[in-house]
mmCIF file of C-alpha atoms in Angstrom:
data_model
loop_
_atom_site.group_PDB
_atom_site.id
_atom_site.type_symbol
_atom_site.label_atom_id
_atom_site.label_comp_id
_atom_site.label_asym_id
_atom_site.label_seq_id
_atom_site.Cartn_x
_atom_site.Cartn_y
_atom_site.Cartn_z
ATOM 1 C CA MET A 1 -30.724 151.746 116.015
ATOM 2 C CA SER A 2 -32.016 148.480 117.483
ATOM 3 C CA TYR A 3 -33.800 146.065 115.356
ATOM 4 C CA ALA A 4 -36.794 146.602 117.350
ATOM 5 C CA ASP A 5 -36.445 150.492 116.635
ATOM 6 C CA THR A 6 -36.267 149.616 113.010
ATOM 7 C CA ILE A 7 -39.419 147.575 113.020
ATOM 8 C CA ASN A 8 -41.436 150.207 114.839
ATOM 9 C CA LEU A 9 -40.189 152.931 112.618
ATOM 10 C CA ALA A 10 -41.400 151.097 109.539
ATOM 11 C CA ALA A 11 -44.624 150.308 111.077
ATOM 12 C CA ASP A 12 -45.245 153.683 111.958
ATOM 13 C CA TYR A 13 -44.688 155.068 108.698
ATOM 14 C CA ILE A 14 -47.182 152.638 107.143
ATOM 15 C CA LYS A 15 -49.583 153.416 109.790
ATOM 16 C CA THR A 16 -49.522 157.087 108.857
ATOM 17 C CA ARG A 17 -50.517 155.953 105.286
ATOM 18 C CA LEU A 18 -53.385 153.457 106.066
ATOM 19 C CA GLU A 19 -55.957 156.384 106.346
ATOM 20 C CA GLY A 20 -57.839 154.633 109.207
ATOM 21 C CA ARG A 21 -57.766 151.214 107.533
ATOM 22 C CA GLN A 22 -56.685 148.207 109.840
ATOM 23 C CA PRO A 23 -55.357 145.343 107.734
ATOM 24 C CA VAL A 24 -56.582 141.859 108.908
ATOM 25 C CA VAL A 25 -54.578 139.628 106.758
ATOM 26 C CA GLY A 26 -50.963 140.064 105.418
ATOM 27 C CA ILE A 27 -50.226 138.288 101.960
ATOM 28 C CA VAL A 28 -46.895 137.512 100.647
ATOM 29 C CA LEU A 29 -46.881 137.233 96.930
ATOM 30 C CA GLY A 30 -43.825 135.183 95.205
ATOM 31 C CA SER A 31 -42.401 135.242 91.910
ATOM 32 C CA GLY A 32 -44.981 135.684 89.270
ATOM 33 C CA LEU A 33 -47.754 135.601 91.512
ATOM 34 C CA GLY A 34 -48.495 139.360 91.736
ATOM 35 C CA LYS A 35 -51.715 139.051 89.929
ATOM 36 C CA LEU A 36 -53.714 138.800 93.185
ATOM 37 C CA ALA A 37 -52.797 142.289 94.058
ATOM 38 C CA ASP A 38 -54.703 143.440 90.731
ATOM 39 C CA GLU A 39 -57.994 142.132 92.478
ATOM 40 C CA ILE A 40 -57.515 144.363 95.597
ATOM 41 C CA GLU A 41 -60.052 147.119 95.699
ATOM 42 C CA ASN A 42 -59.278 150.866 96.500
ATOM 43 C CA PRO A 43 -55.564 150.138 96.479
ATOM 44 C CA LEU A 44 -52.960 152.105 98.413
ATOM 45 C CA VAL A 45 -49.547 151.424 96.928
ATOM 46 C CA ILE A 46 -46.370 151.911 99.180
ATOM 47 C CA PRO A 47 -43.109 151.113 97.491
ATOM 48 C CA TYR A 48 -40.911 149.235 99.873
ATOM 49 C CA LYS A 49 -38.087 152.010 98.998
ATOM 50 C CA ASP A 50 -40.262 154.717 100.584
ATOM 51 C CA VAL A 51 -40.496 152.685 103.878
ATOM 52 C CA PRO A 52 -37.927 153.890 106.444
ATOM 53 C CA GLY A 53 -35.271 150.999 106.934
ATOM 54 C CA PHE A 54 -36.673 148.694 104.396
ATOM 55 C CA PRO A 55 -34.666 146.553 101.714
ATOM 56 C CA VAL A 56 -35.453 146.851 98.310
ATOM 57 C CA SER A 57 -36.725 143.407 96.538
ATOM 58 C CA THR A 58 -34.330 142.698 93.530
ATOM 59 C CA ALA A 59 -35.722 139.370 92.353
ATOM 60 C CA ILE A 60 -37.390 138.386 88.895
ATOM 61 C CA GLY A 61 -41.115 139.037 89.031
ATOM 62 C CA HIS A 62 -41.164 140.967 92.342
ATOM 63 C CA LYS A 63 -42.328 144.613 91.972
ATOM 64 C CA GLY A 64 -41.436 145.604 95.698
ATOM 65 C CA ASN A 65 -44.540 147.168 96.763
ATOM 66 C CA PHE A 66 -47.202 147.021 99.749
ATOM 67 C CA ILE A 67 -50.496 147.010 98.386
ATOM 68 C CA ILE A 68 -53.151 147.967 100.972
ATOM 69 C CA GLY A 69 -56.947 147.580 100.120
ATOM 70 C CA THR A 70 -60.006 145.572 100.331
ATOM 71 C CA LEU A 71 -60.174 141.806 99.032
ATOM 72 C CA SER A 72 -63.158 139.557 99.635
ATOM 73 C CA GLY A 73 -64.602 142.108 102.103
ATOM 74 C CA LYS A 74 -61.382 142.186 104.114
ATOM 75 C CA THR A 75 -58.849 144.889 104.642
ATOM 76 C CA VAL A 76 -55.508 143.131 103.396
ATOM 77 C CA ILE A 77 -51.816 144.274 103.059
ATOM 78 C CA ALA A 78 -50.090 142.485 100.267
ATOM 79 C CA MET A 79 -46.354 142.216 99.662
ATOM 80 C CA GLN A 80 -46.055 142.491 95.779
ATOM 81 C CA GLY A 81 -42.714 140.707 95.915
ATOM 82 C CA ARG A 82 -40.520 139.531 99.043
ATOM 83 C CA ILE A 83 -37.002 139.860 100.363
ATOM 84 C CA HIS A 84 -34.744 136.996 99.787
ATOM 85 C CA TYR A 85 -31.729 135.587 101.666
ATOM 86 C CA TYR A 86 -29.881 135.199 98.436
ATOM 87 C CA GLU A 87 -30.133 138.870 97.423
ATOM 88 C CA GLY A 88 -27.421 139.423 100.280
ATOM 89 C CA TYR A 89 -29.832 140.563 102.934
ATOM 90 C CA GLY A 90 -29.530 139.253 106.562
ATOM 91 C CA MET A 91 -32.581 137.287 108.177
ATOM 92 C CA ASN A 92 -33.543 140.296 110.170
ATOM 93 C CA LEU A 93 -34.188 141.993 106.857
ATOM 94 C CA VAL A 94 -35.700 139.168 105.109
ATOM 95 C CA THR A 95 -38.251 138.910 107.818
ATOM 96 C CA LEU A 96 -38.675 143.024 108.598
ATOM 97 C CA PRO A 97 -41.989 143.008 106.696
ATOM 98 C CA ILE A 98 -43.507 140.070 108.875
ATOM 99 C CA ARG A 99 -42.731 141.820 112.036
ATOM 100 C CA VAL A 100 -43.864 145.188 110.588
ATOM 101 C CA MET A 101 -47.166 143.649 109.742
ATOM 102 C CA LYS A 102 -47.660 142.031 113.051
ATOM 103 C CA VAL A 103 -47.132 145.454 114.808
ATOM 104 C CA ILE A 104 -49.527 146.922 112.099
ATOM 105 C CA GLY A 105 -52.110 144.333 113.670
ATOM 106 C CA ILE A 106 -52.485 141.541 110.914
ATOM 107 C CA GLN A 107 -54.171 138.444 112.393
ATOM 108 C CA TYR A 108 -53.377 135.902 109.364
ATOM 109 C CA LEU A 109 -50.553 135.692 107.126
ATOM 110 C CA PHE A 110 -50.916 133.957 103.598
ATOM 111 C CA VAL A 111 -47.697 132.976 101.776
ATOM 112 C CA SER A 112 -47.107 132.076 98.287
ATOM 113 C CA ASN A 113 -44.087 130.948 96.134
ATOM 114 C CA ALA A 114 -42.859 129.303 92.983
ATOM 115 C CA ALA A 115 -41.424 126.157 93.754
ATOM 116 C CA GLY A 116 -39.608 123.047 91.949
ATOM 117 C CA GLY A 117 -41.464 119.914 92.192
ATOM 118 C CA THR A 118 -39.158 117.365 93.738
ATOM 119 C CA ASN A 119 -42.091 114.834 94.065
ATOM 120 C CA LEU A 120 -42.207 112.789 90.782
ATOM 121 C CA SER A 121 -46.036 112.881 90.688
ATOM 122 C CA TYR A 122 -45.932 116.604 90.267
ATOM 123 C CA HIS A 123 -46.528 118.384 86.902
ATOM 124 C CA VAL A 124 -45.685 122.061 85.934
ATOM 125 C CA GLY A 125 -48.784 124.416 86.903
ATOM 126 C CA ASP A 126 -49.732 122.187 89.902
ATOM 127 C CA LEU A 127 -50.876 123.898 93.161
ATOM 128 C CA MET A 128 -49.424 122.615 96.523
ATOM 129 C CA ILE A 129 -50.795 123.430 99.834
ATOM 130 C CA ILE A 130 -47.974 123.517 102.097
ATOM 131 C CA LYS A 131 -48.812 121.168 105.042
ATOM 132 C CA ASP A 132 -45.120 121.382 106.549
ATOM 133 C CA HIS A 133 -41.555 122.663 105.798
ATOM 134 C CA ILE A 134 -38.066 121.899 106.028
ATOM 135 C CA ASN A 135 -35.946 124.820 106.836
ATOM 136 C CA LEU A 136 -32.228 124.719 105.483
ATOM 137 C CA LEU A 137 -31.932 128.421 105.528
ATOM 138 C CA PRO A 138 -30.422 130.298 108.558
ATOM 139 C CA ASN A 139 -33.059 130.384 111.406
ATOM 140 C CA PRO A 140 -34.342 133.920 111.422
ATOM 141 C CA LEU A 141 -34.812 133.675 115.302
ATOM 142 C CA ILE A 142 -31.092 133.421 116.029
ATOM 143 C CA GLY A 143 -29.747 136.086 118.078
ATOM 144 C CA PRO A 144 -31.541 137.975 120.921
ATOM 145 C CA ASN A 145 -35.133 137.119 121.403
ATOM 146 C CA LEU A 146 -37.621 139.757 120.743
ATOM 147 C CA ASP A 147 -39.723 138.865 123.819
ATOM 148 C CA GLU A 148 -42.553 141.421 122.911
ATOM 149 C CA PHE A 149 -43.302 139.251 119.851
ATOM 150 C CA GLY A 150 -42.995 135.756 121.192
ATOM 151 C CA PRO A 151 -41.068 133.145 123.310
ATOM 152 C CA ARG A 152 -37.485 132.093 122.851
ATOM 153 C CA PHE A 153 -38.463 128.541 121.702
ATOM 154 C CA PRO A 154 -41.407 128.738 119.810
ATOM 155 C CA ASP A 155 -43.493 125.675 118.777
ATOM 156 C CA MET A 156 -43.480 124.576 115.466
ATOM 157 C CA THR A 157 -45.517 121.337 115.532
ATOM 158 C CA ARG A 158 -48.337 123.057 113.061
ATOM 159 C CA PRO A 159 -46.519 125.895 111.188
ATOM 160 C CA TYR A 160 -49.317 125.804 108.941
ATOM 161 C CA ASP A 161 -52.842 126.246 110.430
ATOM 162 C CA PRO A 162 -54.916 122.977 109.976
ATOM 163 C CA ALA A 163 -58.104 124.682 110.006
ATOM 164 C CA LEU A 164 -57.214 127.076 106.904
ATOM 165 C CA ILE A 165 -55.802 124.150 104.994
ATOM 166 C CA ARG A 166 -59.274 122.276 105.692
ATOM 167 C CA LYS A 167 -61.048 125.087 104.376
ATOM 168 C CA ALA A 168 -58.903 125.702 101.481
ATOM 169 C CA GLN A 169 -59.351 121.983 100.358
ATOM 170 C CA LYS A 170 -62.974 122.429 100.352
ATOM 171 C CA ILE A 171 -62.836 125.521 98.636
ATOM 172 C CA ALA A 172 -60.603 123.776 95.898
ATOM 173 C CA ASP A 173 -63.135 120.955 95.696
ATOM 174 C CA LYS A 174 -66.184 123.010 95.105
ATOM 175 C CA GLN A 175 -64.281 124.975 92.371
ATOM 176 C CA GLY A 176 -63.038 121.981 90.720
ATOM 177 C CA ILE A 177 -59.402 122.910 91.400
ATOM 178 C CA TYR A 178 -56.999 119.918 91.864
ATOM 179 C CA LEU A 179 -54.597 120.451 94.848
ATOM 180 C CA GLN A 180 -51.321 118.732 95.710
ATOM 181 C CA ARG A 181 -50.545 118.585 99.370
ATOM 182 C CA GLY A 182 -46.984 118.298 100.523
ATOM 183 C CA VAL A 183 -43.683 119.514 102.307
ATOM 184 C CA TYR A 184 -41.746 122.467 101.137
ATOM 185 C CA VAL A 185 -37.965 122.720 101.680
ATOM 186 C CA ALA A 186 -36.333 126.022 101.505
ATOM 187 C CA VAL A 187 -32.598 126.438 100.493
ATOM 188 C CA THR A 188 -30.451 129.612 99.910
ATOM 189 C CA GLY A 189 -30.345 129.820 96.205
ATOM 190 C CA PRO A 190 -29.790 131.634 94.005
ATOM 191 C CA CYS A 191 -28.618 128.858 91.679
ATOM 192 C CA TYR A 192 -31.317 126.239 90.980
ATOM 193 C CA GLU A 193 -31.069 122.839 92.097
ATOM 194 C CA THR A 194 -28.857 119.947 90.733
ATOM 195 C CA PRO A 195 -30.545 116.645 89.963
ATOM 196 C CA ALA A 196 -28.660 115.224 92.793
ATOM 197 C CA GLU A 197 -29.778 117.759 95.143
ATOM 198 C CA TYR A 198 -33.571 117.263 93.812
ATOM 199 C CA ASN A 199 -33.022 113.414 94.594
ATOM 200 C CA TYR A 200 -31.416 114.502 98.026
ATOM 201 C CA PHE A 201 -34.381 116.769 99.007
ATOM 202 C CA ARG A 202 -36.993 114.084 97.739
ATOM 203 C CA SER A 203 -35.088 111.460 99.929
ATOM 204 C CA ILE A 204 -35.572 113.445 103.270
ATOM 205 C CA GLY A 205 -39.168 114.034 102.713
ATOM 206 C CA ALA A 206 -39.559 117.256 100.357
ATOM 207 C CA ASP A 207 -42.193 117.563 97.703
ATOM 208 C CA ALA A 208 -41.203 120.810 96.611
ATOM 209 C CA VAL A 209 -38.170 123.130 96.739
ATOM 210 C CA GLY A 210 -37.621 126.899 96.905
ATOM 211 C CA MET A 211 -35.616 129.788 97.956
ATOM 212 C CA SER A 212 -38.031 131.612 100.450
ATOM 213 C CA THR A 213 -41.122 131.285 102.767
ATOM 214 C CA THR A 214 -39.958 129.273 105.796
ATOM 215 C CA PRO A 215 -38.185 132.447 107.378
ATOM 216 C CA GLU A 216 -41.372 134.459 107.097
ATOM 217 C CA VAL A 217 -43.507 131.446 108.363
ATOM 218 C CA ILE A 218 -41.094 130.956 111.287
ATOM 219 C CA VAL A 219 -41.504 134.554 112.346
ATOM 220 C CA ALA A 220 -44.994 134.587 111.960
ATOM 221 C CA ARG A 221 -45.179 131.464 114.215
ATOM 222 C CA HIS A 222 -42.998 133.123 116.681
ATOM 223 C CA SER A 223 -45.787 135.946 117.089
ATOM 224 C CA SER A 224 -48.689 133.393 117.142
ATOM 225 C CA ILE A 225 -50.066 134.620 113.695
ATOM 226 C CA PRO A 226 -51.839 131.505 111.889
ATOM 227 C CA VAL A 227 -50.319 130.709 108.403
ATOM 228 C CA PHE A 228 -51.716 129.337 105.285
ATOM 229 C CA GLY A 229 -49.286 128.625 102.549
ATOM 230 C CA MET A 230 -49.276 127.615 98.975
ATOM 231 C CA SER A 231 -46.456 126.711 96.268
ATOM 232 C CA VAL A 232 -47.177 126.800 92.489
ATOM 233 C CA ILE A 233 -45.060 124.107 90.825
ATOM 234 C CA THR A 234 -43.034 125.903 87.997
ATOM 235 C CA ASP A 235 -40.566 123.099 87.252
ATOM 236 C CA VAL A 236 -40.098 119.327 88.000
ATOM 237 C CA ALA A 237 -37.331 117.160 89.090
ATOM 238 C CA HIS A 238 -37.950 114.429 86.382
ATOM 239 C CA ALA A 239 -37.570 117.121 83.559
ATOM 240 C CA THR A 240 -33.679 117.312 84.356
ATOM 241 C CA GLU A 241 -33.472 113.716 83.072
ATOM 242 C CA ASP A 242 -33.351 115.169 79.537
ATOM 243 C CA GLU A 243 -29.895 116.007 78.701
ATOM 244 C CA ASP A 244 -31.078 119.210 76.847
ATOM 245 C CA TYR A 245 -33.152 120.641 79.635
ATOM 246 C CA VAL A 246 -32.287 123.965 81.319
ATOM 247 C CA THR A 247 -33.952 125.645 84.239
ATOM 248 C CA ASP A 248 -34.857 129.079 83.093
ATOM 249 C CA GLY A 249 -35.968 132.030 85.522
ATOM 250 C CA GLU A 250 -38.210 133.553 83.102
ATOM 251 C CA ALA A 251 -40.089 130.268 82.130
ATOM 252 C CA ILE A 252 -40.705 129.849 85.715
ATOM 253 C CA VAL A 253 -42.452 133.262 86.286
ATOM 254 C CA LYS A 254 -44.563 132.456 82.937
ATOM 255 C CA ALA A 255 -45.493 129.073 84.757
ATOM 256 C CA ALA A 256 -46.398 130.854 87.910
ATOM 257 C CA ASP A 257 -48.349 133.659 86.103
ATOM 258 C CA ALA A 258 -50.324 130.653 84.219
ATOM 259 C CA ALA A 259 -51.361 129.242 87.490
ATOM 260 C CA ALA A 260 -51.932 132.516 89.317
ATOM 261 C CA ASP A 261 -55.623 132.626 88.650
ATOM 262 C CA LYS A 262 -56.488 129.196 90.534
ATOM 263 C CA MET A 263 -54.593 130.459 93.664
ATOM 264 C CA THR A 264 -56.138 133.715 93.450
ATOM 265 C CA VAL A 265 -59.654 131.961 93.683
ATOM 266 C CA ILE A 266 -58.556 129.948 96.561
ATOM 267 C CA PHE A 267 -57.010 133.008 98.409
ATOM 268 C CA LYS A 268 -60.036 135.286 97.820
ATOM 269 C CA ARG A 269 -62.627 132.414 98.896
ATOM 270 C CA LEU A 270 -60.445 131.810 102.124
ATOM 271 C CA ILE A 271 -60.067 135.351 102.980
ATOM 272 C CA GLU A 272 -63.986 135.613 102.443
ATOM 273 C CA GLN A 273 -64.485 132.961 105.251
ATOM 274 C CA LEU A 274 -62.119 134.419 107.847
#
């Protein structure tokens, strides 16, 4: 079966479950950020394991479901957990959900993640609008181009939509929510970064580091889908100066969960304005 067949088979299955609903926004919820799914009204839950050809999410804090329903008056399809390269999946499978959501008909993609703050002014619990990224993962567009989705050499000058960023900033200002704005660098994982790696990422212009997101964004932009991205800063580089400091996965999920309410407010208000 070709990759295009895999995409269409999965999309066709989900369409049969939608009961006539047409999702406008696709949302990818990262580690500890599944709370937003609880806000979706009249939810239809489709486990990834039920979708033909779909990989299963194994990461901590990722439930592995599609949630389809109404959020802020719009029909959305949310990924309650994503697929990561470090789980052993190839980039075709890592980005399969984005391709499928494109075929289903989404017009916008919202992505979120838990990230380590390489910027020394960042604190645990900060929210960062992703204004740009540095992709150190394999590019998901390597291989034969899917001409029906987009061009061989897509423009990445503005991977994150400037208009959506401006709207999100206005929403945050009105709500009294302080936002950082920075560059996200994606690495393979699954180990957390060494202090030297934190220093390196900061030196090349990264404000936050994680193990996801950029492949999804690249594939969305290949299909001309506007993207809005946000990171929750769940650990920080300067903490590694303490000889007793250990980066802990469970603590990261808890930090993301604690910040999820603020991110939920911004996502909901932003979707309302689409």
